[in-house]
mmCIF file of C-alpha atoms in Angstrom:
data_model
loop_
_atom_site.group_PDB
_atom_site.id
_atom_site.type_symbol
_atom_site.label_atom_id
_atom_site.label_comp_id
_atom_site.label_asym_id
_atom_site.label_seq_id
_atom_site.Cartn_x
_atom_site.Cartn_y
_atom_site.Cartn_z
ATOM 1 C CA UNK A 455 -17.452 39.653 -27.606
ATOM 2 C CA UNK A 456 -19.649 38.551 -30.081
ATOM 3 C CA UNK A 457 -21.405 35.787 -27.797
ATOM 4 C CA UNK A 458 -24.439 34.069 -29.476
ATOM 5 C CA UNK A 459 -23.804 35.646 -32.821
ATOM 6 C CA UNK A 460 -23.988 32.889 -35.517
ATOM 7 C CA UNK A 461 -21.442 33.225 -38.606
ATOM 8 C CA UNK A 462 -21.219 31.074 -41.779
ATOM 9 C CA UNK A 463 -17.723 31.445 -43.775
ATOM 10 C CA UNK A 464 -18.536 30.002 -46.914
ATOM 11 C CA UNK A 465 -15.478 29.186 -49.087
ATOM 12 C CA UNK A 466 -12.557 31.596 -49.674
ATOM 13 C CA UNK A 467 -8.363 31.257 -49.487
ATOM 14 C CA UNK A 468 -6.208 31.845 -46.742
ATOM 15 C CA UNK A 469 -7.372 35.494 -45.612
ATOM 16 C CA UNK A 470 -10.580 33.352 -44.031
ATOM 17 C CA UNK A 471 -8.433 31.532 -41.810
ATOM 18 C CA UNK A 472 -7.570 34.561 -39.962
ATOM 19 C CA UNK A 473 -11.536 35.731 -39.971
ATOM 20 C CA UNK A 474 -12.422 32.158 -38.638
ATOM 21 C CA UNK A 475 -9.885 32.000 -35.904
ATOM 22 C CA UNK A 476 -11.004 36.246 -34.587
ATOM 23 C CA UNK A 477 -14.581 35.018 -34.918
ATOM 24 C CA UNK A 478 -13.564 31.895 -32.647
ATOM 25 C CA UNK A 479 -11.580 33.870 -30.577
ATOM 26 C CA UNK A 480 -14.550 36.587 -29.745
ATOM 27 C CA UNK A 481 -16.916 33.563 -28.773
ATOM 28 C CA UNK A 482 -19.354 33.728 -32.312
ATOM 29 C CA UNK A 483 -20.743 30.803 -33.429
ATOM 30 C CA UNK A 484 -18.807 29.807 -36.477
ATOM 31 C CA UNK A 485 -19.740 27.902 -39.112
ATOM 32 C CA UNK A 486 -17.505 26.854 -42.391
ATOM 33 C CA UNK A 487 -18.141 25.200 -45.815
ATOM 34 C CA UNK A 488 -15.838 24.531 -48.126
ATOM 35 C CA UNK A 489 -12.763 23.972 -45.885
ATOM 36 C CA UNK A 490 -12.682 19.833 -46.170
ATOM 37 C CA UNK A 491 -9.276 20.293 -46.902
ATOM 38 C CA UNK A 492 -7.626 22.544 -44.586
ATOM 39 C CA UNK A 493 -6.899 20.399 -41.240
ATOM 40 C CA UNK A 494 -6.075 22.937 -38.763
ATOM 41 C CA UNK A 495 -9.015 25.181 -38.513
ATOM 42 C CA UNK A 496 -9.431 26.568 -35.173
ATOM 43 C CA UNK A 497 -11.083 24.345 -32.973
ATOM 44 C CA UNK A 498 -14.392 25.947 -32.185
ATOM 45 C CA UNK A 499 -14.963 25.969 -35.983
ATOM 46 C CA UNK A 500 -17.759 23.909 -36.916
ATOM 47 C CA UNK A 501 -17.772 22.392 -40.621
ATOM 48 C CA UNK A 502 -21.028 21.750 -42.727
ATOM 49 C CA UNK A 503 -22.684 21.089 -45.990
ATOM 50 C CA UNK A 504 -23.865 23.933 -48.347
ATOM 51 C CA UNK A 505 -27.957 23.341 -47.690
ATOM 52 C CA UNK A 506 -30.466 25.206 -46.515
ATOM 53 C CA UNK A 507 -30.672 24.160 -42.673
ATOM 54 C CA UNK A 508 -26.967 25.410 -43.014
ATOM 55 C CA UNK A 509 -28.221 28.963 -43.966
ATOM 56 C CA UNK A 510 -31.834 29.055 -41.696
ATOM 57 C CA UNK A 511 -30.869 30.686 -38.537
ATOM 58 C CA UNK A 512 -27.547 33.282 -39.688
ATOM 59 C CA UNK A 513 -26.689 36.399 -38.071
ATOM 60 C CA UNK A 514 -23.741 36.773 -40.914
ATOM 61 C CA UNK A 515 -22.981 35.002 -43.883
ATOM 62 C CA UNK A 516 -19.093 35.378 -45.304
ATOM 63 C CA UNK A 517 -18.395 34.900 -48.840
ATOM 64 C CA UNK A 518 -14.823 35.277 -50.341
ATOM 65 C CA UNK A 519 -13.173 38.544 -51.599
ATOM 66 C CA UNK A 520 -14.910 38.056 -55.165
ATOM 67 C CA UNK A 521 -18.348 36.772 -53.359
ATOM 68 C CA UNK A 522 -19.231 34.841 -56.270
ATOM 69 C CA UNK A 523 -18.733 34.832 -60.222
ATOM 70 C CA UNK A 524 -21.155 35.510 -62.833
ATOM 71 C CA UNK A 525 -23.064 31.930 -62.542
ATOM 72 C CA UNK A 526 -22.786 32.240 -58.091
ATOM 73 C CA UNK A 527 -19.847 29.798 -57.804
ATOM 74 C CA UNK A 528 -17.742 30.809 -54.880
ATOM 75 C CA UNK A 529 -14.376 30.485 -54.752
ATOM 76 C CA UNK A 530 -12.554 28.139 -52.522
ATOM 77 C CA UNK A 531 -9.166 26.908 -52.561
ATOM 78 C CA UNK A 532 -9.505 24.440 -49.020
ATOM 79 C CA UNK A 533 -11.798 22.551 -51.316
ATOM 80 C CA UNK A 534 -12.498 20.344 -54.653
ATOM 81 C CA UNK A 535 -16.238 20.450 -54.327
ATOM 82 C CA UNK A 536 -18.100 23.338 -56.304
ATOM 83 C CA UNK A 537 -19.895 25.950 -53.626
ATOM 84 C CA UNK A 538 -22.779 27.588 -56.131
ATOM 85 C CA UNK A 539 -24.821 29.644 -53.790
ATOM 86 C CA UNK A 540 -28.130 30.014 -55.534
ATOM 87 C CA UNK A 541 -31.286 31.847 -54.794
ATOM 88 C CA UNK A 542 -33.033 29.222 -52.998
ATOM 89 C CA UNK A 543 -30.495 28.988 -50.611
ATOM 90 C CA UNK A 544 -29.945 33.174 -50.308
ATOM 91 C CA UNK A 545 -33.785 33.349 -49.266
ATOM 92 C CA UNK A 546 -33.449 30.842 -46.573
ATOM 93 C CA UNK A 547 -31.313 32.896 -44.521
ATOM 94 C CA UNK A 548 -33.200 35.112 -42.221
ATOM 95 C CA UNK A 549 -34.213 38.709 -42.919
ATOM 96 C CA UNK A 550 -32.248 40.043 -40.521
ATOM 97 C CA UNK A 551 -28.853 38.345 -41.848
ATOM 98 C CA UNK A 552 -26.219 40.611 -43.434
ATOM 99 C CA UNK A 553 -23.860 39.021 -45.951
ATOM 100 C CA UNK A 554 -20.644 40.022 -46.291
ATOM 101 C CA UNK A 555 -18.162 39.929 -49.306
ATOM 102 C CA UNK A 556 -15.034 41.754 -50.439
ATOM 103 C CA UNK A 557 -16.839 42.875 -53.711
ATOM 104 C CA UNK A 558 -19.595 41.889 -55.215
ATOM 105 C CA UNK A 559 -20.440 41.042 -58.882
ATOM 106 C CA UNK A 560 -24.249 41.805 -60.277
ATOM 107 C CA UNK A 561 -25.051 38.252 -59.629
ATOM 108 C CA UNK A 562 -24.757 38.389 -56.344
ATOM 109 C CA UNK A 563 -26.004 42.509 -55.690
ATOM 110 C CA UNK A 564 -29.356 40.975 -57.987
ATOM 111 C CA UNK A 565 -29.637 38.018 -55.224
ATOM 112 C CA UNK A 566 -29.363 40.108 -52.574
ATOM 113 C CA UNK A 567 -31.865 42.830 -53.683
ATOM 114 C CA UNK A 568 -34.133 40.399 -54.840
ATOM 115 C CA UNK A 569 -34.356 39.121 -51.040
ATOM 116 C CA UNK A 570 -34.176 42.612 -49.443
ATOM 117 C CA UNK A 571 -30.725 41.465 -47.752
ATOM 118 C CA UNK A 572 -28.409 44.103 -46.670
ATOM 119 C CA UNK A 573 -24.789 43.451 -48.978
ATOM 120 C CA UNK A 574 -21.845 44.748 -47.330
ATOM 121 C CA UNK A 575 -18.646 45.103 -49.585
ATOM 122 C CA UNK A 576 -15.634 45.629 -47.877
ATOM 123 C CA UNK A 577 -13.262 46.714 -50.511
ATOM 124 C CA UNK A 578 -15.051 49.434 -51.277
ATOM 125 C CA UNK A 579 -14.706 51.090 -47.516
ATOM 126 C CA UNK A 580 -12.327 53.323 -46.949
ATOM 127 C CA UNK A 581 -10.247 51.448 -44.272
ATOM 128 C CA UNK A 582 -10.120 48.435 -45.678
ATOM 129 C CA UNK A 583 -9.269 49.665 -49.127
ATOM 130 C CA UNK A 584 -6.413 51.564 -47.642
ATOM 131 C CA UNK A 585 -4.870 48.882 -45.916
ATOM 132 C CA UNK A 586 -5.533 46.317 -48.351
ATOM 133 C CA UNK A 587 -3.063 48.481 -50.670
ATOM 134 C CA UNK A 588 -0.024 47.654 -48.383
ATOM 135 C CA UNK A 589 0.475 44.533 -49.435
ATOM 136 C CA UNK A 590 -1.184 45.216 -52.859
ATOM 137 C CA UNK A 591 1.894 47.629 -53.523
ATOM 138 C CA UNK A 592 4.119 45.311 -51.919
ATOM 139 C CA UNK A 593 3.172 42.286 -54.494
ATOM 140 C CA UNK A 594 3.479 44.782 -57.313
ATOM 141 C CA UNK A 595 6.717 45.673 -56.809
ATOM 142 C CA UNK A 596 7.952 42.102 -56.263
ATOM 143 C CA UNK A 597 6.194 41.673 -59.476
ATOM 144 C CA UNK A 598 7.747 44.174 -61.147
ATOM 145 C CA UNK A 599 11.099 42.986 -59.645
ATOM 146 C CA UNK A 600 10.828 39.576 -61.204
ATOM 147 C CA UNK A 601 9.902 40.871 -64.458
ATOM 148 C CA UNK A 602 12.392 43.506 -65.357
ATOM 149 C CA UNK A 603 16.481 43.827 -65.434
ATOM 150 C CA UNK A 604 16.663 47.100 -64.121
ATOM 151 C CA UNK A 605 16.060 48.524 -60.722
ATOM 152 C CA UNK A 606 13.315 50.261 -59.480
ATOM 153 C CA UNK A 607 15.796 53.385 -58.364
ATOM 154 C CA UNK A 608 15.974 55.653 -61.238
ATOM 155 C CA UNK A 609 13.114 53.447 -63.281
ATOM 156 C CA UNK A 610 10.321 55.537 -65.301
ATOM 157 C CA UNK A 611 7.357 54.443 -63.909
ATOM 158 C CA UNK A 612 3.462 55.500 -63.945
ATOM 159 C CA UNK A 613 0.570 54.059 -62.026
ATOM 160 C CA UNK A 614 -2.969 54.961 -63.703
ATOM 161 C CA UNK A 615 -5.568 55.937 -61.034
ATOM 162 C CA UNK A 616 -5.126 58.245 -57.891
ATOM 163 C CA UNK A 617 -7.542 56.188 -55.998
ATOM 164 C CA UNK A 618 -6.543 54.125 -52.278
ATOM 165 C CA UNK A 619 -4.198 51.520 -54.531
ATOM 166 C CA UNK A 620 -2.501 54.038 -56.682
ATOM 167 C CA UNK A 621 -1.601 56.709 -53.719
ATOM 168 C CA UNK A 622 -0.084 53.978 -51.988
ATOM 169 C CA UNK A 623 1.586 52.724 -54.995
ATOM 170 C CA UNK A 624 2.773 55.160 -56.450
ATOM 171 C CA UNK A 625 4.636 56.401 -52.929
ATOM 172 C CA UNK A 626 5.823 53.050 -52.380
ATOM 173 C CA UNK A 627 7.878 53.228 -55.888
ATOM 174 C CA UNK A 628 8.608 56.663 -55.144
ATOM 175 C CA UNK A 629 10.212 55.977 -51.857
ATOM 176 C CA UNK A 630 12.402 53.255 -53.965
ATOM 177 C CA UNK A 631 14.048 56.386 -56.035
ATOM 178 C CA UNK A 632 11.638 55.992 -58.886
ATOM 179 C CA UNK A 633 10.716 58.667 -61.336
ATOM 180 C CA UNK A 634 7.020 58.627 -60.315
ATOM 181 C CA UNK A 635 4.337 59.642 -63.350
ATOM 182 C CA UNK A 636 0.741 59.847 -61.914
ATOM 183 C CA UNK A 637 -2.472 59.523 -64.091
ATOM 184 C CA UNK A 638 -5.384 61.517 -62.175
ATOM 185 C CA UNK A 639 -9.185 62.585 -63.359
ATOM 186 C CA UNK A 640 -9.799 65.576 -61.911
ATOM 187 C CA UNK A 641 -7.652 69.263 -61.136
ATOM 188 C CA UNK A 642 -7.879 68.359 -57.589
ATOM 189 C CA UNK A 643 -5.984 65.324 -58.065
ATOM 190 C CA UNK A 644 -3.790 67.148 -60.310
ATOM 191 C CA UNK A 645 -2.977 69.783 -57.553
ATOM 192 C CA UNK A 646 -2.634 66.933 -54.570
ATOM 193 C CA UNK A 647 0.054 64.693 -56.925
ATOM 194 C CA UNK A 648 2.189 67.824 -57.916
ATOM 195 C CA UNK A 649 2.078 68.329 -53.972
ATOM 196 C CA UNK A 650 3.469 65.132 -53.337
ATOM 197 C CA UNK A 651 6.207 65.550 -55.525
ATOM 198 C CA UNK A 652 5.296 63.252 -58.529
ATOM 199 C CA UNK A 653 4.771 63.981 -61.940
ATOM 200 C CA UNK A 654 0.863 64.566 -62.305
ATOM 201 C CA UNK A 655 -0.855 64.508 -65.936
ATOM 202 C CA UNK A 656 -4.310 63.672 -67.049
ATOM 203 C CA UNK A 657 -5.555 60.217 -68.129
ATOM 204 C CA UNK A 658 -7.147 61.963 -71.220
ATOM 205 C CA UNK A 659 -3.298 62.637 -72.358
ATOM 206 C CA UNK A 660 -2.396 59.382 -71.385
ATOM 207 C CA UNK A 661 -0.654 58.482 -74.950
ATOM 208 C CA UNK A 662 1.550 61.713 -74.537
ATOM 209 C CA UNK A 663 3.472 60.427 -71.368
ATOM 210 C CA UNK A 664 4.026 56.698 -72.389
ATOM 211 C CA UNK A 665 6.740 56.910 -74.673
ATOM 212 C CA UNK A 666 9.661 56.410 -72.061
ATOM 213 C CA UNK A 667 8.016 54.476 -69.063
ATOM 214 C CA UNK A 668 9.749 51.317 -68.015
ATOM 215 C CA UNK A 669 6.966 49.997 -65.505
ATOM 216 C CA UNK A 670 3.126 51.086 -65.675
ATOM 217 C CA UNK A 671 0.687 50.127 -62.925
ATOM 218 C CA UNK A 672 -2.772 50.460 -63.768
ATOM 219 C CA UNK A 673 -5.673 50.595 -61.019
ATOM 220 C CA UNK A 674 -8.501 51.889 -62.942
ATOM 221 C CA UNK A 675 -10.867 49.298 -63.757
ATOM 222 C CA UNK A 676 -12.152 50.499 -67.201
ATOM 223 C CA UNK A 677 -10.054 49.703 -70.976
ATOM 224 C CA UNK A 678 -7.672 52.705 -70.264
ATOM 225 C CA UNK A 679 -4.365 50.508 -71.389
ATOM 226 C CA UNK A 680 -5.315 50.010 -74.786
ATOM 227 C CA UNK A 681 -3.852 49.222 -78.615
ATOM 228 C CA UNK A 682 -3.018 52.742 -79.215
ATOM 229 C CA UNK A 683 -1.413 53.475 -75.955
ATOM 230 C CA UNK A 684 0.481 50.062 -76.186
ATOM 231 C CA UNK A 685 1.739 50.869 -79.552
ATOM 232 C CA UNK A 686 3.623 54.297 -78.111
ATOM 233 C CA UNK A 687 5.353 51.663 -75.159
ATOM 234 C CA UNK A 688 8.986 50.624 -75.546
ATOM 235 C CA UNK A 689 8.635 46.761 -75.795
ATOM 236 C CA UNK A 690 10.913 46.762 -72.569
ATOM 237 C CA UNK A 691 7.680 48.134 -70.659
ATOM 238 C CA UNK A 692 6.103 45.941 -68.066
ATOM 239 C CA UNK A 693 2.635 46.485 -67.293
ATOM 240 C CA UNK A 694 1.178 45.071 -64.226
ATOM 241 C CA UNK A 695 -2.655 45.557 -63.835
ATOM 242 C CA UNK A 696 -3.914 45.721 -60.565
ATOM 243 C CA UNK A 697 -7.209 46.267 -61.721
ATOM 244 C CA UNK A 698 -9.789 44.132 -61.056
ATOM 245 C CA UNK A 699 -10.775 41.509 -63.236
ATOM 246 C CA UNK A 700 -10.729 41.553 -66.423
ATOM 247 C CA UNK A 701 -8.289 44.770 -65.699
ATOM 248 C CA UNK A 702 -8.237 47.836 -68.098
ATOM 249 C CA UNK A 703 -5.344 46.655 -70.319
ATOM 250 C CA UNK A 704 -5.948 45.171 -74.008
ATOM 251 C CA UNK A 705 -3.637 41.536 -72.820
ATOM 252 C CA UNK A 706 -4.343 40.389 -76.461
ATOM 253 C CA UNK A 707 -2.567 43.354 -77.817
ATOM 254 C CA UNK A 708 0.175 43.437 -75.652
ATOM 255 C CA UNK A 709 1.384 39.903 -76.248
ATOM 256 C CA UNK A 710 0.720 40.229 -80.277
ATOM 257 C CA UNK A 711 3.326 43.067 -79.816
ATOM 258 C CA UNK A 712 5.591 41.678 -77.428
ATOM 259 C CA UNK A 713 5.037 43.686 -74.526
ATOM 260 C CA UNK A 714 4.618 41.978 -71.443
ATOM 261 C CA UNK A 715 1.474 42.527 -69.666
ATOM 262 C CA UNK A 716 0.118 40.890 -66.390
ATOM 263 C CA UNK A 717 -3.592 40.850 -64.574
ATOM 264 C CA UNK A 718 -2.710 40.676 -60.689
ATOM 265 C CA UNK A 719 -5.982 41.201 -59.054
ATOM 266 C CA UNK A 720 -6.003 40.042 -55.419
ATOM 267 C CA UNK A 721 -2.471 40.102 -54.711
ATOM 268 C CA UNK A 722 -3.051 40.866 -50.748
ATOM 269 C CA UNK A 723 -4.388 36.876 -51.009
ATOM 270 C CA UNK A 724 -1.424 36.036 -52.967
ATOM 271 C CA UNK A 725 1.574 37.547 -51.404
ATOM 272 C CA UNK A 726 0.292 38.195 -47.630
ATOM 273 C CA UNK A 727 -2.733 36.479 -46.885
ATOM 274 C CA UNK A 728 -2.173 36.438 -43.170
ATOM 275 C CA UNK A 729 -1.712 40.118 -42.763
ATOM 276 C CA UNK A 730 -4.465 40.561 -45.610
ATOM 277 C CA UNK A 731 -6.500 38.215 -43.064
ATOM 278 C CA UNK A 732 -5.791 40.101 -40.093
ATOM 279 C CA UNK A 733 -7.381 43.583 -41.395
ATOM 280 C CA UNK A 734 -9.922 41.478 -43.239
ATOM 281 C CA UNK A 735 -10.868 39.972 -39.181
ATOM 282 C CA UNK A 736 -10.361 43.169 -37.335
ATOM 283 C CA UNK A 737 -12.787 44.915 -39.939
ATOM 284 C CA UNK A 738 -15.547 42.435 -40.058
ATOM 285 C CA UNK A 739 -15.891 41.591 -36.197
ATOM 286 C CA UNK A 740 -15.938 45.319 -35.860
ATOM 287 C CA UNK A 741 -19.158 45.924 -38.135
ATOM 288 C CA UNK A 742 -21.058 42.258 -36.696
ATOM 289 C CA UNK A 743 -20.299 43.647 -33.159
ATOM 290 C CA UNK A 744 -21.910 47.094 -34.436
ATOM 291 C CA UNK A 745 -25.055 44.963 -36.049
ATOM 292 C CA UNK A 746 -25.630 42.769 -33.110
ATOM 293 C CA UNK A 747 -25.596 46.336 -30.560
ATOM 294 C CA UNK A 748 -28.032 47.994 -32.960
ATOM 295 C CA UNK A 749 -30.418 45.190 -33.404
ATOM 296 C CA UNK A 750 -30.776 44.866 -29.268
ATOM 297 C CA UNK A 751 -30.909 48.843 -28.679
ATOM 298 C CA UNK A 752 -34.130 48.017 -30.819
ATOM 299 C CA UNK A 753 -35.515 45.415 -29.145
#
């Protein structure tokens, strides 16, 4: 139970919903800003203004998966009203408070360090990373569905990056029958893919495999995807970057050439926000239950 704890979810999409109602559920004190337009929050939720009495007495401040942009708008889609958290509100939450976010831009790790406030970015754990790239994978291929006139059985296709989202990924199409090519770093990577029965090369020799792929995920997060490899593509190729923003594909080439080319960042928001939600809520009450034991072991 996390009796007495006191929680502020401040803007977000419909993955909050599911951390509102688990933080409801386990008896925390929630709080919520920039929900104004959602009418069936759970009932124990309590809705407020963005101002500093809001932020004074926190045990746990939520932000969205992308905690803030560059200038500290949050995101919210149950909402019309612009949610910029700035630095005087960051310093009136309590030392003790830990703010949590799916991943944080320098805006927001510069805030935080300025105010000696410990940042907690879920997407880059382990767990969460893993099972967030379920229903990555699964958006991807319905992307790559839509997009193409061939099936994924018997397709050509490569995902970029032998991280948490491209394992998953690149199992997922090879489950479906597809000719799996995987992009790794490093000879241990190398060795791992071969075991798993795809077809491993190095990113560094990336324009050498291109030449006959029909569907290339990307999960690497640096320009990888650019004007020369696009020029070795077949103009059939889809690319879908899962990357996140702004990806690691050059989107200007692509569409001067004809090749179609898509950002999809956050697709576990987009295409299954409840179960997104769900591992999102499990994961977070998990570490505030952890905080609130440690900070009365040392009392």
């Amino acid at each position: 139970m996390l009796t007495g704890v006191k929680v502020l979810l401040l803007g977000g999409d419909a993955r909050q919903l599911e951390v509102i109602h688990k933080l409801c559920e386990l008896n925390a004190q929630v709080t919520v800003c920039g929900f104004d337009q959602k009418n069936e929050l759970h009932p124990r939720a309590v809705a407020v203004e963005l101002e500093v009495r809001s932020l004074e007495d926190l045990d746990a401040l939520i932000l969205p998966a992308v905690g803030t942009d560059d200038d500290g708008f949050v995101h919210t889609v149950f909402s019309s009203e612009s949610l910029q958290l700035t630095k005087e509100y960051l310093l009136a939450l309590p030392k003790h408070c830990t703010i949590y976010t799916g991943i944080a831009k320098s805006y927001l790790k510069q805030l935080c360090n300025d105010g000696n406030y410990r940042l907690v970015e879920l997407f880059e754990r382990d767990d969460v990373a893993i099972y967030n790239s379920i229903p990555t994978a699964e958006g991807a291929l319905m992307m790559a569905i839509q997009h193409t006139d061939i099936t994924i059985h018997r397709s050509n296709s490569m995902v970029l990056g032998f991280g948490r989202t491209g394992i998953t990924m690149a199992r997922t199409l090879q489950a479906l029958g597809s000719n799996v090519y995987l992009g790794v770093r490093r000879s241990e990577q190398y060795a791992r893919a071969y075991e798993m029965g795809f077809n491993p090369f190095y990113t560094k020799d990336l324009e050498q495999f291109v030449g006959n792929i029909d569907l290339l995920f990307n999960t690497i997060p640096t320009m990888i995807i650019t004007a020369q490899i696009i020029e070795k593509l077949q103009k059939s190729t889809v690319i879908i970057d899962l990357a996140t923003k702004p990806g690691g594909t050059d989107f200007h080439f692509a569409e001067e050439r004809g090749v179609k080319a898509i950002l999809a960042p956050g697709l576990p928001g987009i295409v299954a926000p409840r179960t997104a939600g769900l591992l999102l809520a499990d994961c977070l009450s998990q570490l505030i239950h952890t905080e609130l034991t440690m900070r009365r072991d040392l009392r």
